[in-house]
Amino acid sequence: MASYVVIVELPKRMQNADVAFLCTWSFLYYRYRPGAAVFSVILLLRNVALVIVPIIPGGAVKVLLIILVLCVSILVTSFMLPWRILECNYMEAFLLAGMAVLISMGSLFMEDVDVDSVMQLCLALFIAIILLILGVFLRGFTKYLRAKHRKPFQYFLCHQKSGAGAFARLLKCELTRMNAVKGKVFVDCDDLQDLTKLFGYVGIDTEHLIILGTKDILTRKWCMGEVTTGRLHKVKTVVVALPDYEPPSETLVQEYQVHVPDVMELAAHGISLAAVQETLRWMRELPTIELLGTLDSKLIRAVCKELVVMHVSPGSMGKNGVQLSNEAEDELHEETRMVNRKAQYNGSKVAILVDYKNMEAVATALVLQLMVTPLLISSGGMVPYIMTANEEAMPTVQIIVVLCSQGCFANPDIARVLVSSAARSLTVLPIIAEDGFRIPTKDFYDEVLVTAGTTSMPAKPSHLAAVIKQVFQEIAVGFNPQGNSASVQDLEVGAKTIAFRLLGGKLRPMCLEDYQPTSPEELEADSLGLLPPASKSTDADAQMIG
């Protein structure tokens, strides 16, 4: 009955918040820490075993079984640490160990011993020990041989979280989707539980080390420790240089301890300052993939193809590397590009609005699109697309997903799309994409009313303040691949929440009554009847909205 209550009923009753049930049966588990209630069943089984063993015939068998029960109990207590007070776990392990020693010493004075039975038991235990040793040896040797031909991690993404956390997640998503990538792609949020194993993963378990070059990666001790370990173990390495990356200068190399005083902490892992300085010089000669222009899905796929080429044919890029950009598409005539976009996304009901000047925000938008699409693909037209610069929402769009990053509302393109979307009474869902983002306060709106008129903002200050307020009338959803705890499980939960909100149909529309369409896209939407007719409200009314 106790086993049934603890294993079957307790989880269900806790989920349903059945306080009466929990209080009734609390005598079974209140002594143990949360999550360790099952130890009450283990304790009962141990007590039953200790009661039954003495009635078994044969003195040697009794002693062996009692010691076996005590040893198993010691292991369970040591691994689970079930007692609510930590010292109780140490006390129980010590007491059980003492009992096992006393019974072992007492067995030396037994007189009615069946020598043949004891010899058979000893022989069986000896064979089991030998087989265990051989099994561990064979497993380790097999793992060694497998690592020589194919290591667990095909790619290791070395990156600075605040500068390329979202880009690293996007790169992992795209790499794992490619048929040529057979191994794992290492990202610390997903694959690192013990920091002491970090450099072992780089030096022993990695085939290719990818350095995501950002402005501050050279001054991060753990990143430089990873790169140094890769160099010392001759791991094939390439630099993916983001726009703000600069190769290490000789001045930085010579004065590295001044710029990064905590680099000396790497000495505990066998990495000296001289080794880091040598690594910085070595990084200048590495193959480099330079990213130019605005990040988009085509550019990230091109990066993945280059990395796969490096895997298939090492050194194919040469020392100077390659440059990748989307300038070819940018050089298309604006009208032609817009026609292509409308043909591709016409019919979409959801658009993602992101600050295209912020590469991390764009990477977050691409990750969100990849993770939400499988959840929405069965719902016609709900798969979101990412809006580009100087682009209005398609006429069929009903929901605007606003990706909130630092300074995004200072972008004139963001302001224009928000105001025009409010005029169309589109619904909105805000997504918090950075830990540093703060929901606007009264001071922010006051600043918008004062400064927006003197800047290049395309809308009236009162219009913009009113629309931004309406954006945050909806409860925002957190989706931050850049965060410290942004594991794939956390992001999947966020994606499911966003998909549920998009399909729920309970998002509130934005409203702006006295707006007049000005851009060609807005005029087209107005001609299709997607914009509300202008009213006779005054600027004073708009200020009241603000």
XYZ file of C-alpha atoms in Angstrom:
546
model
C 0.000 0.000 0.000
C 2.840 2.377 0.842
C 4.495 1.638 -2.503
C 1.279 2.310 -4.392
C 0.676 5.588 -2.537
C 4.202 6.915 -3.032
C 4.915 5.741 -6.580
C 1.490 5.953 -8.235
C -0.807 8.259 -6.309
C 1.563 10.876 -4.880
C 2.721 12.386 -8.233
C -0.873 12.671 -9.477
C -2.173 14.170 -6.224
C 0.684 16.708 -6.127
C -0.112 17.767 -9.679
C -3.754 18.251 -8.705
C -2.778 20.078 -5.474
C -4.735 17.610 -3.318
C -3.627 19.018 0.053
C -5.873 16.695 2.091
C -4.238 13.604 0.549
C -0.746 15.015 1.052
C -1.422 15.711 4.718
C -2.961 12.261 5.304
C 0.027 10.351 3.926
C 2.766 12.801 4.906
C 4.086 10.368 7.561
C 5.565 8.342 4.691
C 7.703 11.066 3.150
C 7.852 14.245 5.242
C 11.319 13.303 6.566
C 12.800 13.315 3.060
C 13.759 16.148 0.767
C 11.388 17.102 -2.088
C 11.664 14.596 -4.915
C 13.047 11.791 -2.744
C 9.746 10.389 -1.437
C 10.443 7.061 -3.180
C 13.170 6.438 -0.593
C 10.425 5.602 1.911
C 9.626 2.529 -0.197
C 13.323 1.615 -0.394
C 13.594 1.936 3.403
C 10.605 -0.354 3.918
C 12.033 -2.946 1.536
C 15.396 -2.832 3.332
C 13.703 -3.401 6.682
C 11.737 -6.337 5.287
C 14.949 -7.866 3.899
C 16.751 -7.505 7.224
C 13.843 -9.293 8.960
C 13.630 -12.171 6.470
C 17.372 -12.936 6.160
C 17.829 -14.414 9.690
C 15.276 -17.181 9.035
C 17.196 -18.436 5.981
C 19.186 -21.622 6.815
C 22.965 -21.478 6.658
C 25.138 -19.091 8.661
C 27.398 -18.035 5.781
C 24.419 -17.231 3.549
C 22.862 -15.090 6.275
C 26.027 -13.056 6.747
C 26.496 -12.606 2.999
C 22.919 -11.447 2.423
C 22.931 -9.026 5.368
C 26.205 -7.442 4.187
C 24.804 -7.255 0.657
C 21.657 -5.465 1.887
C 23.749 -3.020 3.935
C 26.138 -2.267 1.047
C 23.266 -1.605 -1.371
C 21.666 0.681 1.228
C 24.919 2.624 1.589
C 25.122 3.137 -2.187
C 21.477 4.256 -2.441
C 21.847 6.719 0.443
C 25.096 8.106 -0.963
C 23.661 8.710 -4.428
C 20.182 9.920 -3.480
C 20.963 11.895 -0.285
C 17.275 11.445 0.574
C 17.042 12.873 4.094
C 15.825 16.429 4.469
C 18.748 17.280 6.790
C 22.099 16.722 5.046
C 23.873 15.481 8.166
C 21.340 12.656 8.474
C 22.559 11.232 5.150
C 26.152 11.148 6.408
C 25.053 9.592 9.703
C 23.063 6.814 8.013
C 25.879 5.927 5.617
C 28.350 5.806 8.527
C 26.072 3.636 10.695
C 25.369 1.165 7.885
C 29.081 0.921 7.076
C 29.852 0.300 10.758
C 27.238 -2.466 10.933
C 28.667 -4.108 7.814
C 32.183 -4.077 9.324
C 30.962 -5.506 12.653
C 29.068 -8.357 10.958
C 32.077 -9.111 8.730
C 34.398 -9.303 11.766
C 31.872 -11.408 13.676
C 31.682 -13.899 10.824
C 35.302 -14.882 11.563
C 34.160 -16.547 14.803
C 31.395 -18.664 13.268
C 31.752 -22.401 13.923
C 29.027 -24.057 11.822
C 30.424 -22.977 8.457
C 29.768 -24.928 5.270
C 33.199 -24.688 3.652
C 32.016 -25.869 0.235
C 29.224 -23.271 0.114
C 31.612 -20.511 1.167
C 34.121 -21.527 -1.510
C 31.434 -21.534 -4.172
C 30.246 -18.068 -3.134
C 33.798 -16.739 -3.094
C 34.480 -18.229 -6.523
C 31.275 -16.690 -7.917
C 32.158 -13.261 -6.493
C 35.726 -13.527 -7.820
C 34.487 -14.382 -11.325
C 31.982 -11.511 -11.182
C 34.759 -9.074 -10.225
C 37.011 -10.276 -13.052
C 34.158 -9.991 -15.565
C 33.366 -6.475 -14.334
C 36.975 -5.384 -14.812
C 37.109 -6.927 -18.290
C 33.797 -5.305 -19.224
C 34.976 -1.858 -18.184
C 38.274 -2.359 -20.024
C 36.530 -3.485 -23.219
C 34.093 -0.584 -23.065
C 36.924 1.908 -22.635
C 38.980 0.343 -25.443
C 35.944 0.323 -27.753
C 35.301 3.989 -26.944
C 38.968 4.772 -27.693
C 38.858 3.027 -31.076
C 35.561 4.715 -31.957
C 36.965 8.122 -31.009
C 39.934 7.636 -33.350
C 37.620 7.175 -36.331
C 34.622 9.302 -35.326
C 34.543 11.533 -32.279
C 31.279 12.230 -30.424
C 31.177 15.910 -31.398
C 31.622 16.676 -35.072
C 31.552 20.415 -34.363
C 32.289 22.390 -31.196
C 30.907 25.949 -31.200
C 33.214 28.235 -29.232
C 31.338 31.486 -28.632
C 30.739 34.390 -26.278
C 27.160 34.206 -24.991
C 26.331 37.902 -25.021
C 27.788 38.422 -28.481
C 26.888 35.244 -30.366
C 24.662 33.063 -28.148
C 21.686 33.228 -30.513
C 23.914 32.849 -33.578
C 25.477 29.705 -32.056
C 22.022 28.229 -31.467
C 21.005 29.071 -35.044
C 24.183 27.508 -36.424
C 23.574 24.325 -34.426
C 19.966 24.130 -35.648
C 21.041 24.439 -39.275
C 23.996 22.055 -38.989
C 21.960 19.293 -37.367
C 19.458 19.499 -40.237
C 22.148 18.739 -42.857
C 22.564 15.165 -44.057
C 26.353 15.463 -44.115
C 26.498 16.119 -40.372
C 26.450 12.706 -38.678
C 27.870 13.621 -35.261
C 26.746 15.993 -32.529
C 27.176 19.756 -32.486
C 28.433 20.925 -29.084
C 26.814 23.936 -27.436
C 27.548 24.382 -23.745
C 23.900 25.078 -22.809
C 22.936 21.605 -24.079
C 26.013 19.440 -23.573
C 27.981 20.782 -20.592
C 26.927 19.731 -17.095
C 30.383 19.655 -15.497
C 32.720 22.594 -16.168
C 35.783 20.491 -15.333
C 35.106 18.381 -18.454
C 34.967 21.363 -20.837
C 38.528 21.229 -22.146
C 38.392 17.431 -22.374
C 35.435 17.747 -24.728
C 37.467 20.093 -26.940
C 40.733 18.181 -26.999
C 39.508 14.575 -27.035
C 35.896 14.430 -28.224
C 35.798 17.085 -30.985
C 36.598 16.826 -34.685
C 36.201 20.480 -35.677
C 36.396 23.589 -33.526
C 34.366 26.539 -34.833
C 35.276 29.902 -33.317
C 32.415 32.387 -33.606
C 34.447 35.570 -33.830
C 32.834 38.491 -32.015
C 34.197 41.725 -30.622
C 34.973 40.440 -27.116
C 35.635 36.734 -27.607
C 39.405 37.245 -27.405
C 39.074 38.590 -23.842
C 36.991 35.687 -22.493
C 39.234 33.292 -20.579
C 37.069 30.191 -21.072
C 36.798 30.805 -24.810
C 40.565 31.237 -25.099
C 41.036 28.121 -22.984
C 38.913 26.168 -25.476
C 40.844 27.532 -28.463
C 44.199 26.880 -26.789
C 43.185 23.306 -25.995
C 42.134 22.823 -29.619
C 45.504 24.093 -30.839
C 47.488 21.894 -28.460
C 45.503 18.802 -29.500
C 45.659 19.716 -33.200
C 41.883 19.955 -33.608
C 40.888 21.294 -37.039
C 39.738 24.860 -36.437
C 37.996 27.593 -38.423
C 36.905 31.129 -37.528
C 33.421 32.350 -38.465
C 34.019 36.095 -38.285
C 30.971 38.188 -37.492
C 31.004 41.834 -38.641
C 32.455 43.220 -35.366
C 35.328 40.703 -35.151
C 38.938 41.867 -35.403
C 41.911 39.460 -35.472
C 44.198 39.704 -32.413
C 46.763 42.465 -32.715
C 50.321 42.133 -31.449
C 49.602 44.806 -28.836
C 46.770 42.697 -27.414
C 49.026 39.642 -27.383
C 51.824 41.406 -25.506
C 49.484 43.073 -22.979
C 47.020 40.213 -22.640
C 47.381 39.805 -18.886
C 46.635 43.513 -18.473
C 43.422 43.245 -20.501
C 42.401 39.853 -19.062
C 43.841 39.572 -15.536
C 41.834 36.426 -14.692
C 43.547 34.474 -17.489
C 45.913 33.118 -14.827
C 43.038 30.986 -13.519
C 43.496 28.750 -16.564
C 46.771 27.547 -15.043
C 44.722 25.176 -12.868
C 43.748 23.425 -16.133
C 47.315 23.277 -17.455
C 47.022 26.329 -19.729
C 49.688 29.003 -19.255
C 49.680 32.658 -20.284
C 52.381 31.919 -22.871
C 50.194 29.195 -24.416
C 47.264 31.637 -24.715
C 49.493 34.273 -26.318
C 50.787 31.726 -28.816
C 47.176 30.757 -29.573
C 46.298 34.389 -30.323
C 49.083 34.575 -32.905
C 47.979 31.201 -34.312
C 44.423 32.494 -34.774
C 45.632 34.996 -37.391
C 46.553 32.104 -39.697
C 43.321 30.146 -39.340
C 40.843 29.704 -42.221
C 38.160 32.345 -41.834
C 34.585 32.623 -43.039
C 33.682 36.302 -43.032
C 30.010 37.261 -42.760
C 29.044 40.444 -44.581
C 25.669 42.107 -44.890
C 22.430 41.330 -43.052
C 21.934 37.873 -41.557
C 19.211 35.729 -43.133
C 18.409 32.069 -43.725
C 20.309 31.920 -47.028
C 23.464 33.328 -45.458
C 23.434 30.907 -42.532
C 22.902 27.959 -44.889
C 25.872 29.125 -46.946
C 27.994 29.157 -43.771
C 26.925 25.592 -42.960
C 27.808 24.426 -46.471
C 31.303 25.885 -46.100
C 31.743 24.124 -42.766
C 30.644 20.827 -44.290
C 33.111 21.339 -47.150
C 35.814 21.842 -44.537
C 34.765 18.551 -42.922
C 34.760 16.605 -46.199
C 37.933 18.175 -47.565
C 40.006 19.777 -44.782
C 41.956 22.829 -45.847
C 39.811 23.426 -48.924
C 39.198 27.036 -47.895
C 42.866 27.868 -47.627
C 44.400 30.212 -45.090
C 42.560 33.308 -46.247
C 39.140 31.674 -46.076
C 36.067 32.958 -47.849
C 33.662 35.861 -47.643
C 29.931 35.252 -47.538
C 27.241 37.893 -47.945
C 23.774 38.436 -49.306
C 24.871 41.391 -51.457
C 23.743 39.616 -54.630
C 20.173 39.662 -53.405
C 20.549 43.216 -52.097
C 21.650 44.355 -55.540
C 18.349 43.256 -57.044
C 16.013 46.036 -57.928
C 13.878 46.905 -54.911
C 10.669 46.373 -56.834
C 11.823 42.962 -58.103
C 12.815 41.911 -54.589
C 9.449 42.933 -53.192
C 7.637 41.029 -55.939
C 9.637 37.915 -55.077
C 8.868 38.344 -51.384
C 5.138 38.746 -52.012
C 5.078 35.671 -54.212
C 6.863 33.665 -51.513
C 4.956 34.820 -48.440
C 1.588 35.905 -49.810
C -1.028 34.143 -47.703
C 0.987 34.259 -44.499
C -1.002 35.359 -41.464
C 1.945 35.806 -39.093
C 4.936 38.114 -39.535
C 7.962 38.457 -37.246
C 9.140 42.051 -36.759
C 12.790 42.266 -35.694
C 15.512 44.902 -35.533
C 17.509 43.839 -38.593
C 20.470 45.994 -37.436
C 20.920 43.653 -34.441
C 22.441 40.378 -35.715
C 21.696 38.530 -32.481
C 18.045 39.583 -32.659
C 17.833 38.383 -36.272
C 19.429 35.063 -35.269
C 16.838 34.738 -32.503
C 14.066 35.365 -35.039
C 15.472 32.649 -37.331
C 15.707 30.175 -34.439
C 12.140 30.993 -33.445
C 10.963 30.457 -37.013
C 12.710 27.061 -37.185
C 11.292 25.819 -33.883
C 7.740 27.157 -34.285
C 7.211 26.089 -37.898
C 6.760 22.333 -37.157
C 4.117 23.244 -34.562
C 2.143 25.487 -36.933
C 2.636 23.881 -40.324
C -0.654 21.997 -40.109
C -2.546 25.278 -39.568
C -2.990 26.991 -42.904
C -1.052 30.239 -43.258
C 0.143 30.364 -39.621
C 3.808 29.629 -40.379
C 5.566 32.960 -39.656
C 7.919 34.807 -41.968
C 10.551 37.374 -40.993
C 10.083 40.906 -42.266
C 13.106 42.619 -43.809
C 14.138 46.265 -43.755
C 11.859 48.759 -45.524
C 9.067 46.199 -45.734
C 5.467 46.428 -44.582
C 3.415 43.461 -43.432
C 1.802 41.502 -46.254
C -1.908 42.236 -46.858
C -2.866 38.811 -45.490
C -0.996 39.245 -42.194
C -3.180 39.206 -39.091
C -0.606 38.840 -36.284
C 2.648 40.742 -35.749
C 5.207 38.985 -33.552
C 7.440 41.751 -32.150
C 10.903 40.515 -31.171
C 11.943 42.871 -28.371
C 15.682 43.566 -28.167
C 17.624 46.454 -26.712
C 17.025 49.652 -28.659
C 14.623 48.040 -31.112
C 11.971 50.764 -30.747
C 14.547 53.399 -31.720
C 14.719 51.849 -35.207
C 12.575 53.992 -37.598
C 11.586 50.918 -39.618
C 10.242 49.208 -36.482
C 8.287 52.338 -35.579
C 6.792 52.661 -39.060
C 5.648 49.027 -39.205
C 4.146 49.180 -35.718
C 2.149 52.327 -36.494
C 0.891 51.025 -39.843
C 0.022 47.658 -38.245
C -1.962 49.435 -35.559
C -3.841 51.325 -38.254
C -4.780 47.963 -39.747
C -5.892 46.709 -36.296
C -3.478 43.777 -36.433
C -3.006 41.717 -33.293
C 0.405 41.636 -31.642
C 2.476 39.198 -29.568
C 5.652 40.567 -27.886
C 8.638 38.233 -27.466
C 11.449 39.109 -25.025
C 14.598 38.144 -26.938
C 17.328 39.495 -24.641
C 17.889 39.397 -20.886
C 18.875 43.070 -20.953
C 15.597 44.222 -22.498
C 13.308 46.175 -20.207
C 9.634 46.849 -20.870
C 9.240 50.598 -21.517
C 8.370 52.782 -18.537
C 6.804 56.236 -18.290
C 10.241 57.848 -18.727
C 10.642 56.033 -22.036
C 7.321 57.297 -23.344
C 8.137 60.830 -22.202
C 11.426 60.615 -24.080
C 9.627 59.389 -27.205
C 7.222 62.337 -27.043
C 10.121 64.773 -26.666
C 12.716 63.386 -29.075
C 10.835 61.481 -31.773
C 9.815 64.658 -33.498
C 13.443 65.737 -33.917
C 14.638 62.399 -35.291
C 13.950 60.393 -38.433
C 10.946 58.604 -36.952
C 8.242 58.279 -39.639
C 5.321 58.631 -37.232
C 4.055 61.256 -34.809
C 5.465 60.895 -31.280
C 1.993 60.446 -29.828
C 1.192 57.708 -32.378
C 4.389 55.823 -31.635
C 4.003 56.039 -27.850
C 0.407 54.852 -28.094
C 1.294 51.872 -30.270
C 4.237 50.753 -28.107
C 1.949 50.832 -25.066
C -0.536 48.615 -26.880
C 2.226 46.125 -27.740
C 2.778 45.444 -24.043
C -0.878 45.116 -23.212
C -0.256 41.494 -24.122
C 1.804 39.373 -21.714
C 5.201 38.898 -23.334
C 6.765 35.452 -23.870
C 10.439 34.844 -23.145
C 12.463 33.271 -25.950
C 16.157 33.955 -25.519
C 18.746 31.637 -27.130
C 21.385 33.991 -25.750
C 20.606 33.361 -22.074
C 22.662 31.328 -19.617
C 19.966 28.650 -19.309
C 18.876 28.599 -22.943
C 19.010 24.837 -23.419
C 17.133 23.249 -26.275
C 14.491 22.018 -23.809
C 13.882 25.561 -22.541
C 13.586 26.893 -26.088
C 11.179 24.115 -27.065
C 8.943 25.046 -24.130
C 9.062 28.690 -25.261
C 8.255 27.724 -28.851
C 5.258 25.648 -27.724
C 4.010 28.572 -25.635
C 4.311 30.936 -28.600
C 2.547 28.497 -30.921
C -0.270 28.108 -28.379
C -0.646 31.888 -28.129
C -0.703 32.292 -31.912
C -3.331 29.591 -32.381
C -5.426 30.604 -29.388
C -7.065 33.536 -31.158
C -7.185 35.621 -27.956
C -4.599 38.255 -28.875
C -5.950 41.795 -28.760
C -5.714 44.026 -31.844
C -3.832 47.307 -31.812
C -5.763 50.449 -32.694
C -4.837 53.853 -34.086
C -7.777 55.792 -35.471
C -6.322 58.964 -36.974
C -3.566 57.376 -39.028
C -3.190 58.223 -42.746
C -1.326 55.791 -45.067
C 1.728 57.285 -46.740
C 4.021 54.567 -48.100
C 3.229 52.633 -51.316
C 2.672 49.457 -49.331
C 0.235 51.200 -46.991
C -1.577 52.818 -49.913
C -1.933 49.368 -51.498
C -3.285 47.959 -48.245
C -5.672 50.886 -47.999
C -6.928 50.263 -51.516
C -7.626 46.651 -50.546
C -9.675 47.866 -47.598
C -7.210 46.593 -44.993
C -6.766 49.994 -43.318
C -9.594 51.677 -41.385
C -10.913 54.981 -42.722
C -9.376 58.119 -41.226
C -11.436 59.772 -38.517
C -11.697 63.379 -37.493
C -9.789 62.940 -34.253
C -7.223 65.565 -33.366
C -3.677 65.531 -32.093
C -5.090 66.064 -28.624
C -6.942 62.747 -28.963
C -3.723 61.035 -30.009
C -1.927 62.513 -27.046
C -4.669 61.143 -24.800
C -3.998 57.706 -26.291
C -0.327 58.245 -25.502
